[in-house]
C-alpha cells in the first residue's frame, strides 16, 4: 500500500504541471489582459496612471506618470494602445510581469509555486496566499456543512428507499427528490430570502455575511448560535439540490447488492434482515458512494457555492476566483487554481485509502493502479 501511495503522490506533480500549463496557454491567448485593462482605464480617464513597483527588498514605490498621447500611430500587440506613449506601455508590462517571454514567466511561476509563493494580487494590494486564507473559512463552512448534511440525509434515505422499493414511501420520496433536483440552488436561495429573510413575509434569518457585526462581543455560546444562524439559509439552499443524486445513487447501489446471490444465501441461512443489510450489503454498497465523495466535496466547495456566495454576500473562494477571472487578476487565478487542484488530488488519494478501510479486500497495488 505504501508503494501505491508513493506512486500517487509522484503522479500529482505531472498532473499539476499539465493543468497549470493548459490554463496558462489559454489565459495568455485570451484578450483583455491586465495591460490592456490598464490601457483602457488610461484612455478612458485621460488623467494619470499610478504604477506600483516592488524592489528586491520588498518595498513598494508608487509613481504617477501622466498619460502621453503620441501624434503618430504605432504598432503594438495590445488593443487600444494606439496613441499611448511606448515608454508607458513598457512600464505597465514591467508592473504586471509581461516584460518577459511567456515561457520564462511560466517557469518562474512554477519555481515560486514549489515554495507556495503565489505573489501579489494585481488589484487587491494583498498577497494571494493571504487572500485565500482570508476567504477559506467561508467556503470551508459552506462546503463542510453542506456535504455533511447531504450525506446524513442521503445515505439513510437511500437505504430506506432500497428496502421499501416500490412502496408508497418510495414513490412519495422519489417525487420530492425529482422536485428538489429540478430546482436550481440559486433559485431556491432567492425563494428562501423572500420567505425567511425579510423579503415579503418573515424576517427570521440574516440576509448577508457569515457572522454579525458585533460577533466579537458575543459570548462563546452566542457566537456558535450566531454562526449557524447566518449559515442556515445558504447551506439549506445548497443541500436541496445536492442530496437528490446521492440518494438515488445509494438506493440503486443497495438494490444491486440486495439482489445478489450472497444475500439470498444469507437469508436462507436464517440471518436477520438487519444483519444482512448492515453486516453484508452495507460494506459493498457503500463503495460506490464513498468513491463519489471527493468530487462531491470539491464540487460543493469550489463550484456550487459560487452563486450562493453572491446571493448571500458571502466572501468566499468561489467569489474570489470568479472576480479574479473577470478582472484578469492572474496571480489570484493561478494561485487559487494550484491550491484547488492540489487539494482535489489529495482528497482523491484519501478516497482511495478510505476504500481499503471500508473493504480490506481491495488491493490497489495488485491491480497495478
Short mmCIF file of C-alpha atoms in Angstrom, two decimals:
data_model
loop_
_atom_site.label_atom_id
_atom_site.label_comp_id
_atom_site.label_asym_id
_atom_site.label_seq_id
_atom_site.Cartn_x
_atom_site.Cartn_y
_atom_site.Cartn_z
CA UNK A 1 0.00 0.00 0.00
CA UNK A 2 2.89 2.36 0.72
CA UNK A 3 4.17 1.87 -2.82
CA UNK A 4 0.75 2.79 -4.19
CA UNK A 5 0.61 5.95 -2.04
CA UNK A 6 4.11 6.92 -3.18
CA UNK A 7 3.19 6.43 -6.85
CA UNK A 8 0.06 8.53 -6.47
CA UNK A 9 1.99 11.32 -4.75
CA UNK A 10 4.54 11.31 -7.56
CA UNK A 11 1.76 11.47 -10.18
CA UNK A 12 0.45 14.65 -8.57
CA UNK A 13 3.47 16.54 -9.96
CA UNK A 14 2.86 15.98 -13.72
CA UNK A 15 -0.90 16.38 -13.20
CA UNK A 16 -0.42 19.79 -11.57
CA UNK A 17 2.10 20.77 -14.24
CA UNK A 18 -0.26 19.80 -17.05
CA UNK A 19 -3.26 21.63 -15.61
CA UNK A 20 -1.26 24.79 -14.97
CA UNK A 21 0.33 24.65 -18.45
CA UNK A 22 -3.01 24.26 -20.25
CA UNK A 23 -4.63 27.08 -18.29
CA UNK A 24 -1.56 29.31 -18.74
CA UNK A 25 -1.72 28.88 -22.52
CA UNK A 26 -5.47 29.53 -22.61
CA UNK A 27 -5.26 32.65 -20.45
CA UNK A 28 -2.30 34.04 -22.39
CA UNK A 29 -4.25 33.67 -25.62
CA UNK A 30 -7.38 35.31 -24.19
CA UNK A 31 -7.81 39.02 -24.96
CA UNK A 32 -8.28 41.68 -22.32
CA UNK A 33 -5.27 41.08 -20.09
CA UNK A 34 -4.21 43.38 -17.23
CA UNK A 35 -2.07 45.58 -19.53
CA UNK A 36 -4.97 46.10 -21.92
CA UNK A 37 -7.23 46.79 -18.95
CA UNK A 38 -4.82 49.45 -17.69
CA UNK A 39 -4.61 51.00 -21.17
CA UNK A 40 -8.40 51.15 -21.35
CA UNK A 41 -8.51 52.89 -17.97
CA UNK A 42 -5.85 55.36 -19.06
CA UNK A 43 -7.63 56.30 -22.27
CA UNK A 44 -10.96 56.41 -20.50
CA UNK A 45 -9.81 58.67 -17.67
CA UNK A 46 -7.12 60.54 -19.65
CA UNK A 47 -5.68 61.82 -16.38
CA UNK A 48 -2.91 59.77 -14.82
CA UNK A 49 -1.87 56.24 -14.11
CA UNK A 50 -0.35 55.13 -10.86
CA UNK A 51 2.16 52.34 -11.16
CA UNK A 52 3.31 50.15 -8.31
CA UNK A 53 6.79 48.73 -8.38
CA UNK A 54 8.31 46.25 -5.97
CA UNK A 55 12.02 46.46 -5.15
CA UNK A 56 14.18 43.46 -4.26
CA UNK A 57 13.87 44.38 -0.59
CA UNK A 58 10.09 44.15 -0.75
CA UNK A 59 9.43 47.91 -0.53
CA UNK A 60 6.80 49.38 -2.82
CA UNK A 61 7.17 52.64 -4.65
CA UNK A 62 4.21 54.46 -6.14
CA UNK A 63 4.86 56.83 -9.02
CA UNK A 64 2.37 58.75 -11.05
CA UNK A 65 3.02 59.39 -14.72
CA UNK A 66 0.66 61.45 -16.87
CA UNK A 67 -0.76 59.86 -19.97
CA UNK A 68 1.04 60.91 -23.11
CA UNK A 69 -0.62 60.64 -26.49
CA UNK A 70 1.64 60.28 -29.50
CA UNK A 71 0.94 62.29 -32.58
CA UNK A 72 1.53 59.30 -34.84
CA UNK A 73 0.08 55.80 -34.83
CA UNK A 74 2.28 52.97 -33.59
CA UNK A 75 2.34 49.20 -33.90
CA UNK A 76 1.55 47.37 -30.66
CA UNK A 77 0.43 43.92 -29.54
CA UNK A 78 -2.16 45.45 -27.21
CA UNK A 79 -5.57 46.52 -28.38
CA UNK A 80 -6.39 50.18 -27.91
CA UNK A 81 -2.76 51.17 -27.37
CA UNK A 82 -2.57 53.46 -30.41
CA UNK A 83 -1.58 56.92 -29.28
CA UNK A 84 -0.18 55.77 -25.93
CA UNK A 85 3.45 56.57 -25.12
CA UNK A 86 5.52 53.39 -25.73
CA UNK A 87 7.53 54.03 -22.56
CA UNK A 88 4.34 53.99 -20.51
CA UNK A 89 3.33 50.66 -22.07
CA UNK A 90 6.74 49.23 -21.16
CA UNK A 91 6.25 50.38 -17.57
CA UNK A 92 2.84 48.69 -17.49
CA UNK A 93 4.36 45.48 -18.84
CA UNK A 94 7.04 45.58 -16.15
CA UNK A 95 4.47 46.28 -13.47
CA UNK A 96 2.38 43.22 -14.40
CA UNK A 97 5.36 40.99 -15.26
CA UNK A 98 4.75 40.93 -19.01
CA UNK A 99 8.19 42.25 -19.87
CA UNK A 100 9.48 38.66 -20.07
CA UNK A 101 8.72 35.89 -22.59
CA UNK A 102 5.75 33.59 -21.73
CA UNK A 103 7.95 30.52 -21.21
CA UNK A 104 10.20 32.36 -18.76
CA UNK A 105 7.16 33.66 -16.87
CA UNK A 106 5.72 30.14 -16.64
CA UNK A 107 8.98 28.63 -15.37
CA UNK A 108 9.37 31.38 -12.78
CA UNK A 109 5.78 30.81 -11.67
CA UNK A 110 6.43 27.08 -11.17
CA UNK A 111 9.58 27.79 -9.15
CA UNK A 112 7.65 30.12 -6.86
CA UNK A 113 4.75 27.69 -6.51
CA UNK A 114 7.11 24.98 -5.27
CA UNK A 115 7.56 27.04 -2.09
CA UNK A 116 3.90 28.22 -2.12
CA UNK A 117 4.85 31.74 -3.15
CA UNK A 118 1.89 32.90 -5.25
CA UNK A 119 2.86 36.55 -5.49
CA UNK A 120 0.72 39.62 -5.01
CA UNK A 121 -2.74 40.33 -6.37
CA UNK A 122 -2.75 42.91 -9.17
CA UNK A 123 -5.65 44.86 -7.74
CA UNK A 124 -6.30 43.95 -4.08
CA UNK A 125 -2.92 45.03 -2.64
CA UNK A 126 -2.57 41.70 -0.79
CA UNK A 127 -0.62 38.51 -1.32
CA UNK A 128 -2.55 35.69 -2.98
CA UNK A 129 -1.99 33.32 -0.06
CA UNK A 130 -3.38 35.93 2.33
CA UNK A 131 -6.46 36.34 0.15
CA UNK A 132 -7.02 32.57 0.01
CA UNK A 133 -6.59 32.20 3.78
CA UNK A 134 -8.95 35.14 4.31
CA UNK A 135 -11.69 33.63 2.11
CA UNK A 136 -11.16 29.99 3.07
CA UNK A 137 -13.29 29.91 6.27
CA UNK A 138 -16.42 30.93 4.36
CA UNK A 139 -16.03 28.26 1.66
CA UNK A 140 -14.98 25.60 4.16
CA UNK A 141 -18.06 26.37 6.26
CA UNK A 142 -20.39 26.09 3.29
CA UNK A 143 -18.70 23.01 1.80
CA UNK A 144 -18.21 21.09 5.05
CA UNK A 145 -21.69 21.55 6.49
CA UNK A 146 -23.42 21.05 3.14
CA UNK A 147 -21.51 17.83 2.42
CA UNK A 148 -22.10 16.54 5.95
CA UNK A 149 -25.85 17.22 5.86
CA UNK A 150 -26.20 15.84 2.33
CA UNK A 151 -24.58 12.55 3.36
CA UNK A 152 -26.52 12.35 6.63
CA UNK A 153 -29.77 12.70 4.68
CA UNK A 154 -28.98 10.79 1.51
CA UNK A 155 -27.47 7.58 2.87
CA UNK A 156 -30.26 6.67 5.35
CA UNK A 157 -32.93 7.81 2.88
CA UNK A 158 -31.35 5.82 0.04
CA UNK A 159 -31.16 2.68 2.19
CA UNK A 160 -34.78 3.12 3.29
CA UNK A 161 -35.90 3.54 -0.32
CA UNK A 162 -33.98 0.42 -1.38
CA UNK A 163 -35.52 -1.68 1.40
CA UNK A 164 -39.02 -0.39 0.61
CA UNK A 165 -38.58 -0.29 -3.16
CA UNK A 166 -41.90 0.21 -4.97
CA UNK A 167 -43.82 1.18 -1.83
CA UNK A 168 -45.82 4.38 -1.32
CA UNK A 169 -42.90 5.76 0.71
CA UNK A 170 -40.51 5.13 -2.20
CA UNK A 171 -42.83 6.79 -4.72
CA UNK A 172 -43.52 9.80 -2.48
CA UNK A 173 -39.86 10.45 -1.65
CA UNK A 174 -38.86 9.97 -5.30
CA UNK A 175 -41.30 12.72 -6.24
CA UNK A 176 -39.76 15.05 -3.68
CA UNK A 177 -36.27 14.17 -4.90
CA UNK A 178 -37.19 14.94 -8.51
CA UNK A 179 -38.61 18.31 -7.48
CA UNK A 180 -35.50 19.09 -5.40
CA UNK A 181 -33.18 18.07 -8.23
CA UNK A 182 -35.10 20.20 -10.74
CA UNK A 183 -34.87 23.37 -8.64
CA UNK A 184 -31.54 25.20 -9.08
CA UNK A 185 -29.82 26.04 -5.81
CA UNK A 186 -29.65 29.76 -6.54
CA UNK A 187 -33.39 29.88 -7.33
CA UNK A 188 -34.20 28.13 -4.07
CA UNK A 189 -31.88 30.59 -2.30
CA UNK A 190 -33.92 33.51 -3.65
CA UNK A 191 -37.10 31.77 -2.51
CA UNK A 192 -35.67 31.36 0.99
CA UNK A 193 -34.70 35.04 1.11
CA UNK A 194 -38.18 36.12 0.06
CA UNK A 195 -39.85 33.91 2.67
CA UNK A 196 -37.45 33.94 5.64
CA UNK A 197 -35.02 36.87 5.27
CA UNK A 198 -37.24 39.92 5.23
CA UNK A 199 -38.21 39.69 1.58
CA UNK A 200 -42.02 39.75 1.63
CA UNK A 201 -43.01 37.59 4.59
CA UNK A 202 -40.87 36.60 7.58
CA UNK A 203 -37.71 38.26 8.83
CA UNK A 204 -36.07 35.42 10.77
CA UNK A 205 -32.63 34.92 9.22
CA UNK A 206 -29.93 37.45 8.22
CA UNK A 207 -29.54 38.35 4.58
CA UNK A 208 -25.78 38.71 4.32
CA UNK A 209 -22.49 37.69 5.89
CA UNK A 210 -21.34 34.70 7.92
CA UNK A 211 -21.34 36.45 11.31
CA UNK A 212 -22.93 39.54 12.86
CA UNK A 213 -21.11 42.85 13.17
CA UNK A 214 -20.93 42.51 16.97
CA UNK A 215 -19.74 38.90 16.85
CA UNK A 216 -16.54 39.66 18.79
CA UNK A 217 -18.58 40.98 21.71
CA UNK A 218 -20.77 37.87 21.97
CA UNK A 219 -20.26 35.05 24.44
CA UNK A 220 -18.88 31.73 23.19
CA UNK A 221 -22.31 30.10 23.17
CA UNK A 222 -23.91 33.06 21.40
CA UNK A 223 -21.09 33.05 18.81
CA UNK A 224 -21.98 29.48 17.89
CA UNK A 225 -25.67 30.35 17.62
CA UNK A 226 -24.89 33.43 15.53
CA UNK A 227 -22.65 31.41 13.20
CA UNK A 228 -25.27 28.76 12.48
CA UNK A 229 -27.99 31.42 12.30
CA UNK A 230 -26.18 33.04 9.37
CA UNK A 231 -25.30 29.67 7.82
CA UNK A 232 -28.81 28.18 7.81
CA UNK A 233 -30.23 29.61 4.57
CA UNK A 234 -27.07 29.29 2.40
CA UNK A 235 -26.49 25.68 3.46
CA UNK A 236 -30.17 24.79 3.03
CA UNK A 237 -30.11 26.26 -0.49
CA UNK A 238 -27.07 24.13 -1.38
CA UNK A 239 -28.42 20.95 0.26
CA UNK A 240 -31.72 20.95 -1.65
CA UNK A 241 -30.06 20.11 -4.95
CA UNK A 242 -27.16 18.09 -3.58
CA UNK A 243 -28.95 15.26 -1.81
CA UNK A 244 -31.04 14.09 -4.79
CA UNK A 245 -28.35 12.40 -6.88
CA UNK A 246 -26.61 10.89 -3.85
CA UNK A 247 -29.89 9.45 -2.53
CA UNK A 248 -30.64 7.72 -5.83
CA UNK A 249 -27.05 6.52 -6.09
CA UNK A 250 -27.29 4.98 -2.61
CA UNK A 251 -30.64 3.37 -3.38
CA UNK A 252 -29.51 1.83 -6.67
CA UNK A 253 -26.26 0.63 -5.14
CA UNK A 254 -28.12 -1.13 -2.32
CA UNK A 255 -30.71 -2.60 -4.69
CA UNK A 256 -27.93 -4.04 -6.82
CA UNK A 257 -26.31 -5.70 -3.80
CA UNK A 258 -29.59 -6.89 -2.26
CA UNK A 259 -30.40 -8.89 -5.41
CA UNK A 260 -27.06 -10.72 -5.44
CA UNK A 261 -26.69 -14.41 -4.59
CA UNK A 262 -24.75 -14.00 -1.34
CA UNK A 263 -27.66 -12.01 0.13
CA UNK A 264 -30.15 -14.72 -0.87
CA UNK A 265 -27.88 -17.34 0.70
CA UNK A 266 -27.55 -15.37 3.94
CA UNK A 267 -31.31 -15.01 4.20
CA UNK A 268 -31.78 -18.72 3.51
CA UNK A 269 -29.45 -19.48 6.43
CA UNK A 270 -31.72 -17.53 8.75
CA UNK A 271 -29.57 -14.43 9.13
CA UNK A 272 -31.66 -11.49 10.37
CA UNK A 273 -32.62 -8.81 7.85
CA UNK A 274 -30.80 -6.14 9.85
CA UNK A 275 -27.57 -8.16 9.89
CA UNK A 276 -27.89 -8.95 6.18
CA UNK A 277 -28.38 -5.28 5.37
CA UNK A 278 -25.72 -3.73 7.59
CA UNK A 279 -23.34 -6.68 8.01
CA UNK A 280 -23.12 -7.80 4.39
CA UNK A 281 -24.76 -5.37 1.98
CA UNK A 282 -23.66 -2.08 3.54
CA UNK A 283 -19.93 -2.56 3.11
CA UNK A 284 -20.18 -3.46 -0.59
CA UNK A 285 -22.89 -0.95 -1.47
CA UNK A 286 -21.09 1.95 0.20
CA UNK A 287 -18.00 1.64 -2.00
CA UNK A 288 -19.59 3.48 -4.91
CA UNK A 289 -20.98 6.11 -2.53
CA UNK A 290 -17.55 6.71 -0.99
CA UNK A 291 -16.00 6.98 -4.45
CA UNK A 292 -18.15 10.00 -5.19
CA UNK A 293 -17.20 11.87 -2.02
CA UNK A 294 -14.13 13.74 -3.37
CA UNK A 295 -15.90 15.05 -6.46
CA UNK A 296 -18.98 15.92 -4.40
CA UNK A 297 -16.96 17.83 -1.82
CA UNK A 298 -14.85 19.68 -4.38
CA UNK A 299 -17.93 20.49 -6.45
CA UNK A 300 -19.76 21.88 -3.43
CA UNK A 301 -16.71 23.70 -2.10
CA UNK A 302 -15.50 25.42 -5.26
CA UNK A 303 -18.37 25.36 -7.77
CA UNK A 304 -21.84 25.08 -6.29
CA UNK A 305 -21.14 27.73 -3.68
CA UNK A 306 -20.35 30.48 -6.22
CA UNK A 307 -23.87 31.81 -6.80
CA UNK A 308 -24.81 31.17 -3.18
CA UNK A 309 -21.87 33.32 -2.06
CA UNK A 310 -23.02 36.09 -4.38
CA UNK A 311 -26.67 35.92 -3.33
CA UNK A 312 -25.93 35.88 0.41
CA UNK A 313 -22.93 38.25 0.18
CA UNK A 314 -20.52 35.60 1.47
CA UNK A 315 -16.96 36.50 0.55
CA UNK A 316 -15.51 33.04 -0.13
CA UNK A 317 -13.17 31.29 -2.55
CA UNK A 318 -15.79 30.85 -5.26
CA UNK A 319 -16.45 34.57 -5.43
CA UNK A 320 -12.71 35.31 -5.23
CA UNK A 321 -11.91 33.08 -8.21
CA UNK A 322 -14.83 34.40 -10.24
CA UNK A 323 -13.85 38.03 -9.69
CA UNK A 324 -10.19 37.25 -10.40
CA UNK A 325 -11.07 35.61 -13.73
CA UNK A 326 -13.24 38.56 -14.77
CA UNK A 327 -10.63 41.10 -13.70
CA UNK A 328 -7.69 39.18 -15.20
CA UNK A 329 -6.01 39.06 -11.80
CA UNK A 330 -3.60 36.35 -12.96
CA UNK A 331 -1.75 35.72 -9.66
CA UNK A 332 -5.07 35.02 -7.92
CA UNK A 333 -6.34 32.89 -10.82
CA UNK A 334 -3.27 30.64 -10.96
CA UNK A 335 -2.69 30.61 -7.21
CA UNK A 336 -6.23 29.51 -6.43
CA UNK A 337 -6.13 27.02 -9.33
CA UNK A 338 -2.95 25.50 -7.91
CA UNK A 339 -4.46 25.20 -4.42
CA UNK A 340 -7.77 23.78 -5.69
CA UNK A 341 -6.07 21.21 -7.91
CA UNK A 342 -3.64 20.10 -5.22
CA UNK A 343 -6.48 19.80 -2.72
CA UNK A 344 -8.62 17.83 -5.17
CA UNK A 345 -5.84 15.36 -5.99
CA UNK A 346 -5.07 14.88 -2.30
CA UNK A 347 -8.73 14.22 -1.45
CA UNK A 348 -8.92 11.69 -4.30
CA UNK A 349 -5.99 9.81 -2.76
CA UNK A 350 -7.70 9.92 0.64
CA UNK A 351 -10.81 8.48 -1.01
CA UNK A 352 -8.83 5.50 -2.32
CA UNK A 353 -7.43 4.91 1.15
CA UNK A 354 -10.96 5.05 2.52
CA UNK A 355 -11.85 2.24 0.10
CA UNK A 356 -9.37 0.00 1.87
CA UNK A 357 -10.67 0.99 5.30
CA UNK A 358 -14.22 0.01 4.29
CA UNK A 359 -13.23 -3.16 2.44
CA UNK A 360 -9.71 -4.51 3.21
CA UNK A 361 -10.10 -6.95 0.33
CA UNK A 362 -9.35 -4.13 -2.11
CA UNK A 363 -5.70 -4.07 -3.13
CA UNK A 364 -4.74 -1.23 -5.48
CA UNK A 365 -1.18 -2.47 -5.85
CA UNK A 366 -2.35 -5.90 -7.07
CA UNK A 367 -4.47 -4.16 -9.69
CA UNK A 368 -1.47 -2.15 -10.87
CA UNK A 369 -3.11 1.26 -10.17
#
